[in-house]
PDB file of C-alpha atoms in Angstrom:
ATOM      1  CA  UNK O   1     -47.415-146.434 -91.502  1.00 48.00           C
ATOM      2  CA  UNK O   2     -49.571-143.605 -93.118  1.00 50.00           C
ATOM      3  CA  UNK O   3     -52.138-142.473 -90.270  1.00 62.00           C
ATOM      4  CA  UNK O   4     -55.934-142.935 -91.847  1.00 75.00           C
ATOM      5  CA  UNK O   5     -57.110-139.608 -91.853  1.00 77.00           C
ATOM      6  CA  UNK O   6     -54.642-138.333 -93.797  1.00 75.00           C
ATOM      7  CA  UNK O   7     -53.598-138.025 -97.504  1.00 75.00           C
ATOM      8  CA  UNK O   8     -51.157-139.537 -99.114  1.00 76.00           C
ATOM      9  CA  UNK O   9     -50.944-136.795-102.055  1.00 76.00           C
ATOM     10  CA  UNK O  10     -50.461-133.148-102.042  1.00 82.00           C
ATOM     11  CA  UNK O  11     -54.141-132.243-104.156  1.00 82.00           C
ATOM     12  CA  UNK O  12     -56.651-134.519-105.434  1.00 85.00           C
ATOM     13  CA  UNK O  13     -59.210-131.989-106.923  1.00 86.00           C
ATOM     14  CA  UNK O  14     -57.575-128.752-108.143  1.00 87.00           C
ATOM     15  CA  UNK O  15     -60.156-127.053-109.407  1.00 92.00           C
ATOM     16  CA  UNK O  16     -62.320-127.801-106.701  1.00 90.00           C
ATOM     17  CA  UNK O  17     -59.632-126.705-104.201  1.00 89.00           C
ATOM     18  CA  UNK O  18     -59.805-123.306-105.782  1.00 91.00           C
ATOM     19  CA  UNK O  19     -63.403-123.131-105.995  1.00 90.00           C
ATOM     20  CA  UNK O  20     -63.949-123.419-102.323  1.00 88.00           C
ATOM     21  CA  UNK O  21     -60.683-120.858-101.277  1.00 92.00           C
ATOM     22  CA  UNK O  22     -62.934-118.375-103.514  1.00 93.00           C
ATOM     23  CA  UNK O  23     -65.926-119.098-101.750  1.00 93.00           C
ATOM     24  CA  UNK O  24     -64.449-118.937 -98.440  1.00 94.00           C
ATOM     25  CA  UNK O  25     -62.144-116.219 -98.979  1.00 93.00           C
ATOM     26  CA  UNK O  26     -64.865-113.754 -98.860  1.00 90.00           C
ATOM     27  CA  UNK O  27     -67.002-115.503 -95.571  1.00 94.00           C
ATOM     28  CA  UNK O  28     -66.190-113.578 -92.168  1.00 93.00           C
ATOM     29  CA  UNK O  29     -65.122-116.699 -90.722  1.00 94.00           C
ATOM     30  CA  UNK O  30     -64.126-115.615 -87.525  1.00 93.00           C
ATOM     31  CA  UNK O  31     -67.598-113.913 -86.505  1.00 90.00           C
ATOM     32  CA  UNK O  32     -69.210-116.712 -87.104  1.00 91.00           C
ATOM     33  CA  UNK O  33     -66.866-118.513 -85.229  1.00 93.00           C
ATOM     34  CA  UNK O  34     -67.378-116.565 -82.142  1.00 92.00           C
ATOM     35  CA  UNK O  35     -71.286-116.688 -82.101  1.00 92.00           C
ATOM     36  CA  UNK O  36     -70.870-120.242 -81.916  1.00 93.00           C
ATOM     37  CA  UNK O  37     -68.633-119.433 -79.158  1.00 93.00           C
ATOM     38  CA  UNK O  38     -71.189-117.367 -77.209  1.00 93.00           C
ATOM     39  CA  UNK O  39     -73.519-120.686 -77.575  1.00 95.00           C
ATOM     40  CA  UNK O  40     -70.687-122.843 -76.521  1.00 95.00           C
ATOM     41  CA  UNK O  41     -71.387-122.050 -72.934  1.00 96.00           C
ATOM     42  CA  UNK O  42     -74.005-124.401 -70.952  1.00 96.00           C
ATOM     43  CA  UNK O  43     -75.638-121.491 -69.398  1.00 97.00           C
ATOM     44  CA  UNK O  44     -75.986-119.358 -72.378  1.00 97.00           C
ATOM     45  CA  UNK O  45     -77.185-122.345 -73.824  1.00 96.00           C
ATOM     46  CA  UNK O  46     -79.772-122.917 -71.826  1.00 97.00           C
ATOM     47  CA  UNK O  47     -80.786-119.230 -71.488  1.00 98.00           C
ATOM     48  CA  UNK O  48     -80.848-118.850 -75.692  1.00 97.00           C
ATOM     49  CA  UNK O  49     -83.324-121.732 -75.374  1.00 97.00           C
ATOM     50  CA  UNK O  50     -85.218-120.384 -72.724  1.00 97.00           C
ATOM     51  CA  UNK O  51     -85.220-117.228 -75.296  1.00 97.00           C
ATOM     52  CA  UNK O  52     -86.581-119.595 -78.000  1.00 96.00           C
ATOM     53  CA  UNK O  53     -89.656-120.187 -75.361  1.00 96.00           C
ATOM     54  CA  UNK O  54     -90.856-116.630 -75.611  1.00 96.00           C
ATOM     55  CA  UNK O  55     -91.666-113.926 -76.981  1.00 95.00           C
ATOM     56  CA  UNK O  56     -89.523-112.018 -74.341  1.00 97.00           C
ATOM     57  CA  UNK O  57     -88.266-112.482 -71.028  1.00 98.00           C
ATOM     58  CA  UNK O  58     -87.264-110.688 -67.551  1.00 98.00           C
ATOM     59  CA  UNK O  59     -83.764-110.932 -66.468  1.00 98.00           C
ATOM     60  CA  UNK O  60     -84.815-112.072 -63.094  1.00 97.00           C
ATOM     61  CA  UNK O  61     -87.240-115.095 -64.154  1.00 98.00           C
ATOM     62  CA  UNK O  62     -84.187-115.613 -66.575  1.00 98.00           C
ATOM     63  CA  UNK O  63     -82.159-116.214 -63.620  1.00 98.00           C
ATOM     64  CA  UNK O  64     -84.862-117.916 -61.744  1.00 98.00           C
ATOM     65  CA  UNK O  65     -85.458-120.655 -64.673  1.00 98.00           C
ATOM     66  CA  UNK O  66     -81.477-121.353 -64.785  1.00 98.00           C
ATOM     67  CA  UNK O  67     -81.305-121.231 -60.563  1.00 97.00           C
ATOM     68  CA  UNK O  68     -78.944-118.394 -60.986  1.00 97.00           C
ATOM     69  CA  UNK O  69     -78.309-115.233 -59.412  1.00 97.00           C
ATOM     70  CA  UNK O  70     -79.852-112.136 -61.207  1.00 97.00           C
ATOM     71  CA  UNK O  71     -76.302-110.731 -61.717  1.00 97.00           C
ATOM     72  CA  UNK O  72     -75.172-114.230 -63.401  1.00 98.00           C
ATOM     73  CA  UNK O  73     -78.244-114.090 -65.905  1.00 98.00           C
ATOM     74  CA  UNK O  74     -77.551-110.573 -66.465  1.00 97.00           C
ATOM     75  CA  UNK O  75     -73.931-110.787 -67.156  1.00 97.00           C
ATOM     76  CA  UNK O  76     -74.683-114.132 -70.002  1.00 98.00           C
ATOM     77  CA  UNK O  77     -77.779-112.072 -71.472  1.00 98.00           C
ATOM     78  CA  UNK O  78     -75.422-109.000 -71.646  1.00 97.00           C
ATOM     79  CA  UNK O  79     -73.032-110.736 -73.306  1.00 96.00           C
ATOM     80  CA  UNK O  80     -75.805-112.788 -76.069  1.00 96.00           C
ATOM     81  CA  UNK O  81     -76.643-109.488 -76.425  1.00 96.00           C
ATOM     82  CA  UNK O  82     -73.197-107.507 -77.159  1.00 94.00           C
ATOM     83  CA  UNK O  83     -72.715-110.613 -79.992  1.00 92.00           C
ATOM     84  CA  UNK O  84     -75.569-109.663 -81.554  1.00 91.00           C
ATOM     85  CA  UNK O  85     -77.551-112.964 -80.679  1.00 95.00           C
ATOM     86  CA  UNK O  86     -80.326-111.230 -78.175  1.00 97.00           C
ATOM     87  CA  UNK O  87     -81.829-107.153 -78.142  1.00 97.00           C
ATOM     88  CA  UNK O  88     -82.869-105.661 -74.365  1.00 97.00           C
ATOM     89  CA  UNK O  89     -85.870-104.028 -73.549  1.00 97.00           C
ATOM     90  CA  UNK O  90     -85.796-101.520 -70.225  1.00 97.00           C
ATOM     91  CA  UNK O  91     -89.090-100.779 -68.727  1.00 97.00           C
ATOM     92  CA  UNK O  92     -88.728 -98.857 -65.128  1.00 97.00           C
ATOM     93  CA  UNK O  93     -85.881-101.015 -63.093  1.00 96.00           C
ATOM     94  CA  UNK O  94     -86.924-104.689 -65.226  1.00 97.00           C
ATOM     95  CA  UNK O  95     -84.770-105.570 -68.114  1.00 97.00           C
ATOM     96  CA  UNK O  96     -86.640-107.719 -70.788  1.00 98.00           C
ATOM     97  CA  UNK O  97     -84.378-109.541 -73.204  1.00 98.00           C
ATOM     98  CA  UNK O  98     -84.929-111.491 -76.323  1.00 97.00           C
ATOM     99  CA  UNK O  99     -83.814-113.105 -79.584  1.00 96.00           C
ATOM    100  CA  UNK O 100     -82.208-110.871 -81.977  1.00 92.00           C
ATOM    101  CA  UNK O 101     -84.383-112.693 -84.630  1.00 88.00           C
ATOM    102  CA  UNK O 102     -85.849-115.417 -86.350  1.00 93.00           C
ATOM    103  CA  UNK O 103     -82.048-116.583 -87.760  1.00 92.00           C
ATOM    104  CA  UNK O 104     -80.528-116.995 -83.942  1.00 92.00           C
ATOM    105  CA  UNK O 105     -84.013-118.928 -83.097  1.00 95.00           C
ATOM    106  CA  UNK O 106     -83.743-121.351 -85.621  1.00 96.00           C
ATOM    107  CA  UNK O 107     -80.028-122.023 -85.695  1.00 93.00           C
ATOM    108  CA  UNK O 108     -80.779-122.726 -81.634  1.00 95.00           C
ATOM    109  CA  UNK O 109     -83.525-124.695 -81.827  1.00 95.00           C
ATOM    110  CA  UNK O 110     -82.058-127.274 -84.991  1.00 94.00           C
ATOM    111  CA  UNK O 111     -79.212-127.879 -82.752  1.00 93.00           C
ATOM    112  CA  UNK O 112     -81.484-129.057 -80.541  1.00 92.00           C
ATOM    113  CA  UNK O 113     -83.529-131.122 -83.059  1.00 92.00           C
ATOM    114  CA  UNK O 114     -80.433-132.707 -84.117  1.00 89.00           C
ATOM    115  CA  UNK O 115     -78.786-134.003 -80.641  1.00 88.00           C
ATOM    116  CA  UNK O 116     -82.644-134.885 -80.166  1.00 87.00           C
ATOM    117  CA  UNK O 117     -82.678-136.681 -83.605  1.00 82.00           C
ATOM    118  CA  UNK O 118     -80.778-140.097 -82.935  1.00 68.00           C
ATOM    119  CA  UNK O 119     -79.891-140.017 -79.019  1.00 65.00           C
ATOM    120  CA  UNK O 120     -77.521-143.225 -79.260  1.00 56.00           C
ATOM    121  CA  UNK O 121     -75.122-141.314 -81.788  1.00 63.00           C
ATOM    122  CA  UNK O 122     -74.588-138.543 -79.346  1.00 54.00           C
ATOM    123  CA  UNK O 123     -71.417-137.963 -78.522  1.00 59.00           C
ATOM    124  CA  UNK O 124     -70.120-136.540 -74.994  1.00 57.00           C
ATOM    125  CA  UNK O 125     -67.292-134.129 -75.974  1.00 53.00           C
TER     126      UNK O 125
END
């Protein structure tokens, strides 16, 4: 018995297949892949959207929203940071981190619209 989600032929669309290998062949895949990743996390997840809040933000209230320790916040916004997702700020011993920009803030926030979109679709994964 053929399983449902599978074909029973080799290529339906030809010229569409090739179409989209040209397309993708020239997409860094695998960056993209591991910024969603970095967001994949719960805590990072909830410290990007505490990043979509304001403007900027102190590692220790960072840690404070989250109830973490100051070294946990620091070590997630270090590493939203190394992938390019958030930019620090150092002013005396306080460490101010944000959103890298506007893209990051919006691809955040419309995941959030859409889980928020129709709640009895959600899926627990």
């Amino acid at each position: 018995m053929a399983s449902k989600d599978k074909c029973d032929i080799y290529c339906y669309d030809e010229n569409k297949v090739n179409r989209l290998k040209g397309k993708l062949q020239n997409k860094n895949t695998l960056s993209v892949a591991t910024m969603f990743k970095a967001l994949a996390d719960d805590t990072r997840m909830k410290i990007a959207y505490i990043l979509c809040q304001e403007e900027e933000v102190c590692v220790c209230d960072v840690a404070n929203v989250i109830g973490s320790t100051t070294a946990t916040a620091s070590h997630h916004l270090r590493l939203l940071r190394n992938m390019g997702l958030a930019k620090s700020r150092k002013e005396g011993k306080l460490v101010f981190y944000s959103l890298d920009d506007h893209h990051v803030r919006q691809l955040i926030l419309n995941g959030f619209v859409h889980m928020e979109e129709d709640v009895t679709n959600v899926r627990s994964y």
